Amino acid sequence: QVGILDVDLCGPSIPRMFRVQDNDVHQCDSGWVPVFVDQDKSISLMSIGFLLEKPDDAVVWRGPKKNALIKQFVADVAWGDLDFLIVDTPPGTSDEHISTVEALRPYKPLGAILVTTPQAVSVGDVRRELTFCKKTGLRVLGIVENMSGFVCPHCSECTNIFSKGGGEELAKHAGVPFLGCVPLDPQLSRSLEEGRDFIQEFPKSAAFPALTRIAQHILDGTSQPSS
């Protein structure tokens, strides 16, 4: 049982990726009922995208209102008995991140997964997020390097258009696990745009084994006690 909490309040894209953007959130005795994205009801999702009157409405909120909503998403959603709650945050170290860490602290979160692209500019931003995790006492489960090369849809050759190795180098310097690289793959991009099941439809994609290895590394890391 996995819950997905989308706290990217200004850009809630997760509902579209699961093709549930037209669903509504309902109330029950224990709070909001999250949207289930599969028939088995094993994946539940909560996002501000479900609460907007129009999908193109901008969320122009100051910090206190953002903080209050994130606390509601954690405490007032009927998540049920979850094995994992995955929280998707916007880039940076702003209100959303501080509020999320504070709201989840009573539940002892396992840690954070940081995602970077290979370029030095992106690596620099993620280095600041490492500092944020250290200051807030949040364990870093590892770093993922996204957009690590482009996979040609015709010949399947991988070209490093954004350079390579920035994420792995950062992990080495920070002394945290490097979880792996995910290449730019048109099939993955298309599945996210159209809300299709990438694992079922594109098992031969170059991104498939990369994502599988990363997921296994995360599961292995969360099963071990933190030092």
PDB file of C-alpha atoms in Angstrom:
ATOM      1  CA  GLN A   1       0.000   0.000   0.000  1.00  0.00           C
ATOM      2  CA  VAL A   2       1.617   3.231  -1.206  1.00  0.00           C
ATOM      3  CA  GLY A   3       0.421   6.788  -0.715  1.00  0.00           C
ATOM      4  CA  ILE A   4       1.645   9.635  -2.908  1.00  0.00           C
ATOM      5  CA  LEU A   5       1.423  13.166  -1.530  1.00  0.00           C
ATOM      6  CA  ASP A   6       1.938  15.951  -4.072  1.00  0.00           C
ATOM      7  CA  VAL A   7       3.058  19.078  -2.189  1.00  0.00           C
ATOM      8  CA  ASP A   8       4.166  20.939  -5.312  1.00  0.00           C
ATOM      9  CA  LEU A   9       1.323  23.365  -4.657  1.00  0.00           C
ATOM     10  CA  CYS A  10       2.118  25.729  -7.527  1.00  0.00           C
ATOM     11  CA  GLY A  11       2.642  22.966 -10.099  1.00  0.00           C
ATOM     12  CA  PRO A  12       0.582  19.892  -9.178  1.00  0.00           C
ATOM     13  CA  SER A  13       1.449  17.536 -12.046  1.00  0.00           C
ATOM     14  CA  ILE A  14       1.169  14.125 -10.372  1.00  0.00           C
ATOM     15  CA  PRO A  15      -2.596  13.699 -11.048  1.00  0.00           C
ATOM     16  CA  ARG A  16      -1.975  14.084 -14.783  1.00  0.00           C
ATOM     17  CA  MET A  17       0.872  11.562 -14.719  1.00  0.00           C
ATOM     18  CA  PHE A  18      -1.574   8.995 -13.305  1.00  0.00           C
ATOM     19  CA  ARG A  19      -4.432  10.151 -15.584  1.00  0.00           C
ATOM     20  CA  VAL A  20      -6.725  10.939 -12.639  1.00  0.00           C
ATOM     21  CA  GLN A  21      -6.735  14.730 -12.991  1.00  0.00           C
ATOM     22  CA  ASP A  22     -10.548  14.822 -13.455  1.00  0.00           C
ATOM     23  CA  ASN A  23     -11.268  12.990 -10.198  1.00  0.00           C
ATOM     24  CA  ASP A  24     -12.778  14.669  -7.155  1.00  0.00           C
ATOM     25  CA  VAL A  25     -11.789  14.348  -3.502  1.00  0.00           C
ATOM     26  CA  HIS A  26     -14.543  13.396  -1.075  1.00  0.00           C
ATOM     27  CA  GLN A  27     -14.933  13.706   2.685  1.00  0.00           C
ATOM     28  CA  CYS A  28     -15.410  10.849   5.125  1.00  0.00           C
ATOM     29  CA  ASP A  29     -15.535  10.622   8.938  1.00  0.00           C
ATOM     30  CA  SER A  30     -11.710  10.548   9.163  1.00  0.00           C
ATOM     31  CA  GLY A  31     -11.063  13.344   6.659  1.00  0.00           C
ATOM     32  CA  TRP A  32     -10.417  13.595   2.938  1.00  0.00           C
ATOM     33  CA  VAL A  33     -10.467  10.365   0.945  1.00  0.00           C
ATOM     34  CA  PRO A  34      -7.444  10.233  -1.381  1.00  0.00           C
ATOM     35  CA  VAL A  35      -7.861   9.310  -5.039  1.00  0.00           C
ATOM     36  CA  PHE A  36      -6.995   5.710  -5.866  1.00  0.00           C
ATOM     37  CA  VAL A  37      -5.103   5.393  -9.134  1.00  0.00           C
ATOM     38  CA  ASP A  38      -5.381   1.626  -9.695  1.00  0.00           C
ATOM     39  CA  GLN A  39      -8.155  -0.957  -9.535  1.00  0.00           C
ATOM     40  CA  ASP A  40      -6.575  -2.776  -6.584  1.00  0.00           C
ATOM     41  CA  LYS A  41      -6.560   0.483  -4.580  1.00  0.00           C
ATOM     42  CA  SER A  42      -2.925  -0.107  -3.682  1.00  0.00           C
ATOM     43  CA  ILE A  43      -1.813   3.404  -4.747  1.00  0.00           C
ATOM     44  CA  SER A  44      -3.563   6.446  -3.280  1.00  0.00           C
ATOM     45  CA  LEU A  45      -2.881  10.056  -4.239  1.00  0.00           C
ATOM     46  CA  MET A  46      -3.565  13.458  -2.715  1.00  0.00           C
ATOM     47  CA  SER A  47      -2.848  16.728  -4.504  1.00  0.00           C
ATOM     48  CA  ILE A  48      -4.075  20.308  -4.529  1.00  0.00           C
ATOM     49  CA  GLY A  49      -4.828  19.639  -8.196  1.00  0.00           C
ATOM     50  CA  PHE A  50      -8.009  17.849  -7.076  1.00  0.00           C
ATOM     51  CA  LEU A  51      -9.181  20.909  -5.121  1.00  0.00           C
ATOM     52  CA  LEU A  52      -8.862  23.564  -7.831  1.00  0.00           C
ATOM     53  CA  GLU A  53     -12.042  24.750  -9.572  1.00  0.00           C
ATOM     54  CA  LYS A  54     -10.194  24.940 -12.887  1.00  0.00           C
ATOM     55  CA  PRO A  55      -7.017  22.989 -13.745  1.00  0.00           C
ATOM     56  CA  ASP A  56      -5.284  26.172 -14.951  1.00  0.00           C
ATOM     57  CA  ASP A  57      -5.984  28.163 -11.781  1.00  0.00           C
ATOM     58  CA  ALA A  58      -2.826  29.597 -10.229  1.00  0.00           C
ATOM     59  CA  VAL A  59      -2.145  28.999  -6.532  1.00  0.00           C
ATOM     60  CA  VAL A  60      -1.032  32.437  -5.299  1.00  0.00           C
ATOM     61  CA  TRP A  61      -0.564  31.785  -1.602  1.00  0.00           C
ATOM     62  CA  ARG A  62       1.744  33.077   1.103  1.00  0.00           C
ATOM     63  CA  GLY A  63       3.636  30.753   3.442  1.00  0.00           C
ATOM     64  CA  PRO A  64       1.073  30.342   6.277  1.00  0.00           C
ATOM     65  CA  LYS A  65      -1.661  29.129   3.922  1.00  0.00           C
ATOM     66  CA  LYS A  66       0.710  26.658   2.252  1.00  0.00           C
ATOM     67  CA  ASN A  67       1.847  25.392   5.644  1.00  0.00           C
ATOM     68  CA  ALA A  68      -1.730  24.838   6.823  1.00  0.00           C
ATOM     69  CA  LEU A  69      -2.693  22.860   3.708  1.00  0.00           C
ATOM     70  CA  ILE A  70       0.369  20.605   3.883  1.00  0.00           C
ATOM     71  CA  LYS A  71      -0.406  19.816   7.533  1.00  0.00           C
ATOM     72  CA  GLN A  72      -3.957  18.960   6.487  1.00  0.00           C
ATOM     73  CA  PHE A  73      -2.687  16.702   3.708  1.00  0.00           C
ATOM     74  CA  VAL A  74      -0.651  14.749   6.265  1.00  0.00           C
ATOM     75  CA  ALA A  75      -3.058  14.664   9.223  1.00  0.00           C
ATOM     76  CA  ASP A  76      -6.549  15.029   7.722  1.00  0.00           C
ATOM     77  CA  VAL A  77      -6.371  12.562   4.798  1.00  0.00           C
ATOM     78  CA  ALA A  78      -7.672   9.029   5.314  1.00  0.00           C
ATOM     79  CA  TRP A  79      -4.480   7.364   4.092  1.00  0.00           C
ATOM     80  CA  GLY A  80      -5.224   4.071   5.809  1.00  0.00           C
ATOM     81  CA  ASP A  81      -2.478   1.586   6.685  1.00  0.00           C
ATOM     82  CA  LEU A  82       0.385   2.463   4.304  1.00  0.00           C
ATOM     83  CA  ASP A  83       3.679   0.682   3.708  1.00  0.00           C
ATOM     84  CA  PHE A  84       5.173   3.858   2.214  1.00  0.00           C
ATOM     85  CA  LEU A  85       4.148   7.494   1.840  1.00  0.00           C
ATOM     86  CA  ILE A  86       6.041   9.171  -1.016  1.00  0.00           C
ATOM     87  CA  VAL A  87       6.058  12.972  -0.922  1.00  0.00           C
ATOM     88  CA  ASP A  88       6.796  14.841  -4.138  1.00  0.00           C
ATOM     89  CA  THR A  89       8.109  18.349  -3.467  1.00  0.00           C
ATOM     90  CA  PRO A  90       9.019  21.254  -5.752  1.00  0.00           C
ATOM     91  CA  PRO A  91      12.720  22.072  -6.236  1.00  0.00           C
ATOM     92  CA  GLY A  92      14.433  24.111  -3.560  1.00  0.00           C
ATOM     93  CA  THR A  93      14.254  24.433   0.219  1.00  0.00           C
ATOM     94  CA  SER A  94      11.262  26.680   0.792  1.00  0.00           C
ATOM     95  CA  ASP A  95       7.969  26.662   2.738  1.00  0.00           C
ATOM     96  CA  GLU A  96       6.772  23.374   1.270  1.00  0.00           C
ATOM     97  CA  HIS A  97       9.871  21.496   2.424  1.00  0.00           C
ATOM     98  CA  ILE A  98       9.961  22.957   5.929  1.00  0.00           C
ATOM     99  CA  SER A  99       6.228  22.337   6.445  1.00  0.00           C
ATOM    100  CA  THR A 100       6.460  18.774   5.118  1.00  0.00           C
ATOM    101  CA  VAL A 101       9.370  17.853   7.396  1.00  0.00           C
ATOM    102  CA  GLU A 102       7.638  19.373  10.429  1.00  0.00           C
ATOM    103  CA  ALA A 103       4.314  17.663   9.658  1.00  0.00           C
ATOM    104  CA  LEU A 104       5.934  14.268   9.148  1.00  0.00           C
ATOM    105  CA  ARG A 105       8.379  14.418  12.047  1.00  0.00           C
ATOM    106  CA  PRO A 106       5.996  12.697  14.524  1.00  0.00           C
ATOM    107  CA  TYR A 107       5.811   9.771  12.078  1.00  0.00           C
ATOM    108  CA  LYS A 108       9.621   9.445  11.870  1.00  0.00           C
ATOM    109  CA  PRO A 109      10.148   9.714   8.088  1.00  0.00           C
ATOM    110  CA  LEU A 110      12.681   7.307   6.595  1.00  0.00           C
ATOM    111  CA  GLY A 111      14.486  10.054   4.712  1.00  0.00           C
ATOM    112  CA  ALA A 112      14.798  12.047   1.511  1.00  0.00           C
ATOM    113  CA  ILE A 113      15.704  11.099  -2.058  1.00  0.00           C
ATOM    114  CA  LEU A 114      17.361  13.966  -3.929  1.00  0.00           C
ATOM    115  CA  VAL A 115      17.128  14.215  -7.710  1.00  0.00           C
ATOM    116  CA  THR A 116      19.564  16.190  -9.847  1.00  0.00           C
ATOM    117  CA  THR A 117      20.469  16.506 -13.503  1.00  0.00           C
ATOM    118  CA  PRO A 118      24.146  16.201 -14.495  1.00  0.00           C
ATOM    119  CA  GLN A 119      24.872  19.911 -15.048  1.00  0.00           C
ATOM    120  CA  ALA A 120      26.855  21.855 -12.462  1.00  0.00           C
ATOM    121  CA  VAL A 121      24.022  24.388 -12.045  1.00  0.00           C
ATOM    122  CA  SER A 122      21.582  21.667 -10.984  1.00  0.00           C
ATOM    123  CA  VAL A 123      24.152  19.897  -8.812  1.00  0.00           C
ATOM    124  CA  GLY A 124      24.738  23.182  -6.970  1.00  0.00           C
ATOM    125  CA  ASP A 125      21.033  23.453  -6.134  1.00  0.00           C
ATOM    126  CA  VAL A 126      20.903  19.877  -4.848  1.00  0.00           C
ATOM    127  CA  ARG A 127      24.014  20.530  -2.727  1.00  0.00           C
ATOM    128  CA  ARG A 128      21.927  23.152  -0.900  1.00  0.00           C
ATOM    129  CA  GLU A 129      19.182  20.585  -0.408  1.00  0.00           C
ATOM    130  CA  LEU A 130      21.750  18.287   1.200  1.00  0.00           C
ATOM    131  CA  THR A 131      22.507  21.101   3.620  1.00  0.00           C
ATOM    132  CA  PHE A 132      18.784  21.501   4.286  1.00  0.00           C
ATOM    133  CA  CYS A 133      18.476  17.789   5.133  1.00  0.00           C
ATOM    134  CA  LYS A 134      21.435  18.036   7.488  1.00  0.00           C
ATOM    135  CA  LYS A 135      20.019  21.078   9.293  1.00  0.00           C
ATOM    136  CA  THR A 136      16.578  19.495   9.694  1.00  0.00           C
ATOM    137  CA  GLY A 137      17.943  16.112  10.776  1.00  0.00           C
ATOM    138  CA  LEU A 138      16.514  14.344   7.730  1.00  0.00           C
ATOM    139  CA  ARG A 139      18.414  11.262   6.584  1.00  0.00           C
ATOM    140  CA  VAL A 140      19.410  11.249   2.895  1.00  0.00           C
ATOM    141  CA  LEU A 141      18.534   7.895   1.362  1.00  0.00           C
ATOM    142  CA  GLY A 142      20.482   8.742  -1.769  1.00  0.00           C
ATOM    143  CA  ILE A 143      20.863  10.818  -4.915  1.00  0.00           C
ATOM    144  CA  VAL A 144      19.416  10.072  -8.370  1.00  0.00           C
ATOM    145  CA  GLU A 145      20.851  11.572 -11.558  1.00  0.00           C
ATOM    146  CA  ASN A 146      17.975  12.256 -13.958  1.00  0.00           C
ATOM    147  CA  MET A 147      18.292  13.153 -17.681  1.00  0.00           C
ATOM    148  CA  SER A 148      21.570  11.242 -17.685  1.00  0.00           C
ATOM    149  CA  GLY A 149      22.018  10.934 -21.431  1.00  0.00           C
ATOM    150  CA  PHE A 150      19.457  10.793 -24.249  1.00  0.00           C
ATOM    151  CA  VAL A 151      18.321   7.459 -25.627  1.00  0.00           C
ATOM    152  CA  CYS A 152      17.745   7.660 -29.404  1.00  0.00           C
ATOM    153  CA  PRO A 153      14.345   6.131 -30.233  1.00  0.00           C
ATOM    154  CA  HIS A 154      15.731   4.758 -33.514  1.00  0.00           C
ATOM    155  CA  CYS A 155      19.107   3.241 -32.697  1.00  0.00           C
ATOM    156  CA  SER A 156      18.843   3.106 -28.851  1.00  0.00           C
ATOM    157  CA  GLU A 157      22.265   4.783 -28.520  1.00  0.00           C
ATOM    158  CA  CYS A 158      22.646   6.939 -25.400  1.00  0.00           C
ATOM    159  CA  THR A 159      24.202  10.409 -25.902  1.00  0.00           C
ATOM    160  CA  ASN A 160      25.284  12.540 -22.932  1.00  0.00           C
ATOM    161  CA  ILE A 161      23.757  15.847 -24.042  1.00  0.00           C
ATOM    162  CA  PHE A 162      23.808  17.267 -20.495  1.00  0.00           C
ATOM    163  CA  SER A 163      27.243  15.883 -19.543  1.00  0.00           C
ATOM    164  CA  LYS A 164      27.337  13.023 -17.046  1.00  0.00           C
ATOM    165  CA  GLY A 165      28.412  12.072 -13.562  1.00  0.00           C
ATOM    166  CA  GLY A 166      27.430  15.212 -11.623  1.00  0.00           C
ATOM    167  CA  GLY A 167      25.044  13.335  -9.347  1.00  0.00           C
ATOM    168  CA  GLU A 168      27.466  10.506  -8.646  1.00  0.00           C
ATOM    169  CA  GLU A 169      30.270  12.955  -7.884  1.00  0.00           C
ATOM    170  CA  LEU A 170      28.024  14.900  -5.506  1.00  0.00           C
ATOM    171  CA  ALA A 171      27.012  11.709  -3.698  1.00  0.00           C
ATOM    172  CA  LYS A 172      30.656  10.721  -3.307  1.00  0.00           C
ATOM    173  CA  HIS A 173      31.618  14.116  -1.843  1.00  0.00           C
ATOM    174  CA  ALA A 174      28.592  14.178   0.476  1.00  0.00           C
ATOM    175  CA  GLY A 175      29.117  10.605   1.642  1.00  0.00           C
ATOM    176  CA  VAL A 176      25.584   9.495   0.729  1.00  0.00           C
ATOM    177  CA  PRO A 177      24.478   6.591  -1.500  1.00  0.00           C
ATOM    178  CA  PHE A 178      24.277   7.104  -5.251  1.00  0.00           C
ATOM    179  CA  LEU A 179      21.083   5.358  -6.351  1.00  0.00           C
ATOM    180  CA  GLY A 180      21.629   5.459 -10.114  1.00  0.00           C
ATOM    181  CA  CYS A 181      21.081   7.297 -13.395  1.00  0.00           C
ATOM    182  CA  VAL A 182      17.866   7.648 -15.403  1.00  0.00           C
ATOM    183  CA  PRO A 183      18.341   8.480 -19.109  1.00  0.00           C
ATOM    184  CA  LEU A 184      16.124  10.827 -21.091  1.00  0.00           C
ATOM    185  CA  ASP A 185      13.798   8.392 -22.831  1.00  0.00           C
ATOM    186  CA  PRO A 186      10.992   9.568 -25.178  1.00  0.00           C
ATOM    187  CA  GLN A 187       8.928   6.530 -24.161  1.00  0.00           C
ATOM    188  CA  LEU A 188       9.057   7.502 -20.492  1.00  0.00           C
ATOM    189  CA  SER A 189       8.227  11.122 -21.327  1.00  0.00           C
ATOM    190  CA  ARG A 190       5.255  10.042 -23.441  1.00  0.00           C
ATOM    191  CA  SER A 191       3.901   7.727 -20.746  1.00  0.00           C
ATOM    192  CA  LEU A 192       4.025  10.574 -18.190  1.00  0.00           C
ATOM    193  CA  GLU A 193       2.346  13.009 -20.588  1.00  0.00           C
ATOM    194  CA  GLU A 194      -0.465  10.576 -21.370  1.00  0.00           C
ATOM    195  CA  GLY A 195      -0.790   8.962 -17.942  1.00  0.00           C
ATOM    196  CA  ARG A 196       0.061   5.497 -19.246  1.00  0.00           C
ATOM    197  CA  ASP A 197       1.530   2.588 -17.289  1.00  0.00           C
ATOM    198  CA  PHE A 198       5.220   2.780 -18.199  1.00  0.00           C
ATOM    199  CA  ILE A 199       6.129  -0.546 -16.577  1.00  0.00           C
ATOM    200  CA  GLN A 200       3.451  -2.444 -18.493  1.00  0.00           C
ATOM    201  CA  GLU A 201       3.819  -0.722 -21.858  1.00  0.00           C
ATOM    202  CA  PHE A 202       7.549  -0.087 -22.222  1.00  0.00           C
ATOM    203  CA  PRO A 203       9.466  -2.924 -20.519  1.00  0.00           C
ATOM    204  CA  LYS A 204      12.168  -2.761 -23.219  1.00  0.00           C
ATOM    205  CA  SER A 205      12.869   0.925 -22.592  1.00  0.00           C
ATOM    206  CA  ALA A 206      16.390   1.869 -21.474  1.00  0.00           C
ATOM    207  CA  ALA A 207      14.868   3.698 -18.505  1.00  0.00           C
ATOM    208  CA  PHE A 208      13.067   0.579 -17.265  1.00  0.00           C
ATOM    209  CA  PRO A 209      16.080  -1.287 -15.770  1.00  0.00           C
ATOM    210  CA  ALA A 210      17.471   2.008 -14.421  1.00  0.00           C
ATOM    211  CA  LEU A 211      14.260   2.772 -12.529  1.00  0.00           C
ATOM    212  CA  THR A 212      13.999  -0.825 -11.316  1.00  0.00           C
ATOM    213  CA  ARG A 213      17.531  -0.743  -9.877  1.00  0.00           C
ATOM    214  CA  ILE A 214      16.897   2.618  -8.176  1.00  0.00           C
ATOM    215  CA  ALA A 215      13.666   1.348  -6.609  1.00  0.00           C
ATOM    216  CA  GLN A 216      15.465  -1.750  -5.318  1.00  0.00           C
ATOM    217  CA  HIS A 217      18.296   0.354  -3.870  1.00  0.00           C
ATOM    218  CA  ILE A 218      15.716   2.486  -2.047  1.00  0.00           C
ATOM    219  CA  LEU A 219      13.900  -0.555  -0.664  1.00  0.00           C
ATOM    220  CA  ASP A 220      17.192  -2.069   0.461  1.00  0.00           C
ATOM    221  CA  GLY A 221      18.218   1.208   2.107  1.00  0.00           C
ATOM    222  CA  THR A 222      14.931   1.685   3.957  1.00  0.00           C
ATOM    223  CA  SER A 223      15.062  -1.851   5.340  1.00  0.00           C
ATOM    224  CA  GLN A 224      18.355  -1.061   7.091  1.00  0.00           C
ATOM    225  CA  PRO A 225      18.405   0.970  10.316  1.00  0.00           C
ATOM    226  CA  SER A 226      19.885   4.453   9.967  1.00  0.00           C
ATOM    227  CA  SER A 227      23.223   5.016  11.665  1.00  0.00           C
TER     228      SER A 227
END
